[in-house]
PDB file of C-alpha atoms in Angstrom:
ATOM      1  CA  MET U   1     219.370  72.602 100.922  1.00  0.00           C
ATOM      2  CA  ALA U   2     215.661  73.300 100.675  1.00  0.00           C
ATOM      3  CA  ASN U   3     213.553  73.292 103.783  1.00  0.00           C
ATOM      4  CA  ARG U   4     210.186  71.597 103.704  1.00  0.00           C
ATOM      5  CA  ARG U   5     207.197  73.712 104.445  1.00  0.00           C
ATOM      6  CA  PRO U   6     204.823  72.635 107.161  1.00  0.00           C
ATOM      7  CA  ILE U   7     201.520  71.206 105.916  1.00  0.00           C
ATOM      8  CA  ASN U   8     199.555  74.228 107.222  1.00  0.00           C
ATOM      9  CA  ASP U   9     201.510  76.596 104.959  1.00  0.00           C
ATOM     10  CA  THR U  10     200.752  74.396 101.955  1.00  0.00           C
ATOM     11  CA  GLN U  11     197.034  74.502 102.691  1.00  0.00           C
ATOM     12  CA  ALA U  12     197.111  78.259 103.144  1.00  0.00           C
ATOM     13  CA  ALA U  13     198.993  78.677  99.881  1.00  0.00           C
ATOM     14  CA  SER U  14     196.543  76.465  98.031  1.00  0.00           C
ATOM     15  CA  LEU U  15     193.587  78.460  99.380  1.00  0.00           C
ATOM     16  CA  ALA U  16     195.248  81.696  98.303  1.00  0.00           C
ATOM     17  CA  ASN U  17     195.783  80.386  94.772  1.00  0.00           C
ATOM     18  CA  ILE U  18     192.220  79.306  93.983  1.00  0.00           C
ATOM     19  CA  SER U  19     190.220  81.528  91.690  1.00  0.00           C
ATOM     20  CA  ARG U  20     187.645  84.019  92.936  1.00  0.00           C
ATOM     21  CA  THR U  21     184.865  82.083  91.257  1.00  0.00           C
ATOM     22  CA  ARG U  22     185.810  78.844  92.944  1.00  0.00           C
ATOM     23  CA  ARG U  23     186.235  80.641  96.266  1.00  0.00           C
ATOM     24  CA  ALA U  24     182.744  82.141  95.884  1.00  0.00           C
ATOM     25  CA  GLN U  25     181.345  78.700  95.089  1.00  0.00           C
ATOM     26  CA  LEU U  26     182.983  77.226  98.189  1.00  0.00           C
ATOM     27  CA  VAL U  27     181.661  80.059 100.362  1.00  0.00           C
ATOM     28  CA  ALA U  28     178.157  79.620  98.908  1.00  0.00           C
ATOM     29  CA  GLU U  29     178.266  75.890  99.593  1.00  0.00           C
ATOM     30  CA  PHE U  30     179.470  76.472 103.137  1.00  0.00           C
ATOM     31  CA  GLU U  31     176.799  79.097 103.809  1.00  0.00           C
ATOM     32  CA  GLY U  32     174.201  76.800 102.271  1.00  0.00           C
ATOM     33  CA  GLU U  33     175.198  74.090 104.720  1.00  0.00           C
ATOM     34  CA  LEU U  34     174.809  76.603 107.556  1.00  0.00           C
ATOM     35  CA  GLY U  35     171.319  77.493 106.332  1.00  0.00           C
ATOM     36  CA  ILE U  36     172.060  81.031 105.159  1.00  0.00           C
ATOM     37  CA  ASP U  37     169.598  82.100 102.480  1.00  0.00           C
ATOM     38  CA  HIS U  38     171.234  84.279  99.816  1.00  0.00           C
ATOM     39  CA  LYS U  39     167.957  85.605  98.453  1.00  0.00           C
ATOM     40  CA  ALA U  40     166.738  86.653 101.884  1.00  0.00           C
ATOM     41  CA  ARG U  41     170.052  88.341 102.589  1.00  0.00           C
ATOM     42  CA  ALA U  42     169.918  90.182  99.251  1.00  0.00           C
ATOM     43  CA  VAL U  43     166.340  91.323  99.931  1.00  0.00           C
ATOM     44  CA  ALA U  44     167.326  92.532 103.406  1.00  0.00           C
ATOM     45  CA  ALA U  45     170.269  94.487 101.972  1.00  0.00           C
ATOM     46  CA  TYR U  46     168.000  96.045  99.330  1.00  0.00           C
ATOM     47  CA  GLU U  47     165.397  97.018 101.935  1.00  0.00           C
ATOM     48  CA  ALA U  48     168.078  98.573 104.162  1.00  0.00           C
ATOM     49  CA  LYS U  49     169.401 100.627 101.253  1.00  0.00           C
ATOM     50  CA  ARG U  50     165.861 101.643 100.250  1.00  0.00           C
ATOM     51  CA  TRP U  51     165.001 102.728 103.811  1.00  0.00           C
ATOM     52  CA  LYS U  52     168.229 104.776 104.001  1.00  0.00           C
ATOM     53  CA  THR U  53     167.252 106.550 100.777  1.00  0.00           C
ATOM     54  CA  ILE U  54     163.748 107.263 102.103  1.00  0.00           C
ATOM     55  CA  LYS U  55     165.162 108.693 105.356  1.00  0.00           C
ATOM     56  CA  THR U  56     167.554 110.912 103.389  1.00  0.00           C
ATOM     57  CA  ILE U  57     164.698 112.278 101.277  1.00  0.00           C
ATOM     58  CA  ILE U  58     162.590 112.968 104.377  1.00  0.00           C
ATOM     59  CA  VAL U  59     165.421 114.824 106.152  1.00  0.00           C
ATOM     60  CA  TRP U  60     166.250 116.938 103.086  1.00  0.00           C
ATOM     61  CA  THR U  61     162.567 117.781 102.562  1.00  0.00           C
ATOM     62  CA  ILE U  62     162.242 119.006 106.143  1.00  0.00           C
ATOM     63  CA  ALA U  63     165.480 121.013 105.847  1.00  0.00           C
ATOM     64  CA  ILE U  64     164.288 122.692 102.640  1.00  0.00           C
ATOM     65  CA  MET U  65     160.935 123.494 104.257  1.00  0.00           C
ATOM     66  CA  PHE U  66     162.635 125.178 107.240  1.00  0.00           C
ATOM     67  CA  PHE U  67     164.942 127.113 104.913  1.00  0.00           C
ATOM     68  CA  THR U  68     161.982 128.290 102.822  1.00  0.00           C
ATOM     69  CA  ILE U  69     160.047 129.384 105.920  1.00  0.00           C
ATOM     70  CA  ALA U  70     163.082 131.291 107.246  1.00  0.00           C
ATOM     71  CA  CYS U  71     163.623 133.057 103.916  1.00  0.00           C
ATOM     72  CA  HIS U  72     159.942 134.012 103.721  1.00  0.00           C
ATOM     73  CA  LYS U  73     159.995 135.304 107.303  1.00  0.00           C
ATOM     74  CA  LEU U  74     163.038 137.451 106.531  1.00  0.00           C
ATOM     75  CA  TRP U  75     161.355 138.791 103.409  1.00  0.00           C
ATOM     76  CA  VAL U  76     158.198 139.698 105.373  1.00  0.00           C
ATOM     77  CA  MET U  77     160.326 141.401 108.046  1.00  0.00           C
ATOM     78  CA  GLY U  78     162.023 143.431 105.311  1.00  0.00           C
ATOM     79  CA  GLN U  79     158.647 144.507 103.894  1.00  0.00           C
ATOM     80  CA  ASP U  80     157.431 145.761 107.276  1.00  0.00           C
ATOM     81  CA  VAL U  81     160.059 148.507 107.698  1.00  0.00           C
ATOM     82  CA  ASP U  82     160.005 152.015 106.239  1.00  0.00           C
ATOM     83  CA  LYS U  83     163.696 152.082 105.369  1.00  0.00           C
ATOM     84  CA  PRO U  84     165.371 148.780 104.592  1.00  0.00           C
ATOM     85  CA  PHE U  85     167.309 147.364 107.560  1.00  0.00           C
ATOM     86  CA  SER U  86     166.548 150.397 109.715  1.00  0.00           C
ATOM     87  CA  ASN U  87     164.673 148.773 112.570  1.00  0.00           C
ATOM     88  CA  LEU U  88     164.748 145.027 112.131  1.00  0.00           C
ATOM     89  CA  ASP U  89     164.119 143.261 115.406  1.00  0.00           C
ATOM     90  CA  PRO U  90     163.814 139.519 114.858  1.00  0.00           C
ATOM     91  CA  MET U  91     162.566 138.783 118.377  1.00  0.00           C
ATOM     92  CA  LYS U  92     159.780 141.353 118.072  1.00  0.00           C
ATOM     93  CA  SER U  93     158.880 140.232 114.569  1.00  0.00           C
ATOM     94  CA  ILE U  94     158.856 136.525 115.326  1.00  0.00           C
ATOM     95  CA  PHE U  95     157.179 136.559 118.730  1.00  0.00           C
ATOM     96  CA  GLY U  96     155.135 139.704 118.314  1.00  0.00           C
ATOM     97  CA  GLY U  97     155.098 142.684 120.557  1.00  0.00           C
ATOM     98  CA  GLU U  98     154.823 146.389 120.490  1.00  0.00           C
TER      99      GLU U  98
END
């Protein structure tokens, strides 16, 4: 003998069987009733993504600048010695001294 499902299970099953398009329409209607503006939310998401990209570019630019400065400093230190790698002293070269 078949058992009857409770009404709550029927509603859950019917919600699970609706199409994605219809579900999106229902969500949009519900959010519209709550006063959620889709365009404002899309603009805010775009601005957040744009700002993240800008921050990434800034950080990579600074990292490349430090790397370039370090490579140049090492090259200058190598030019200052008579024999290559004979008397490299980074502390003396960077901070000066005798």
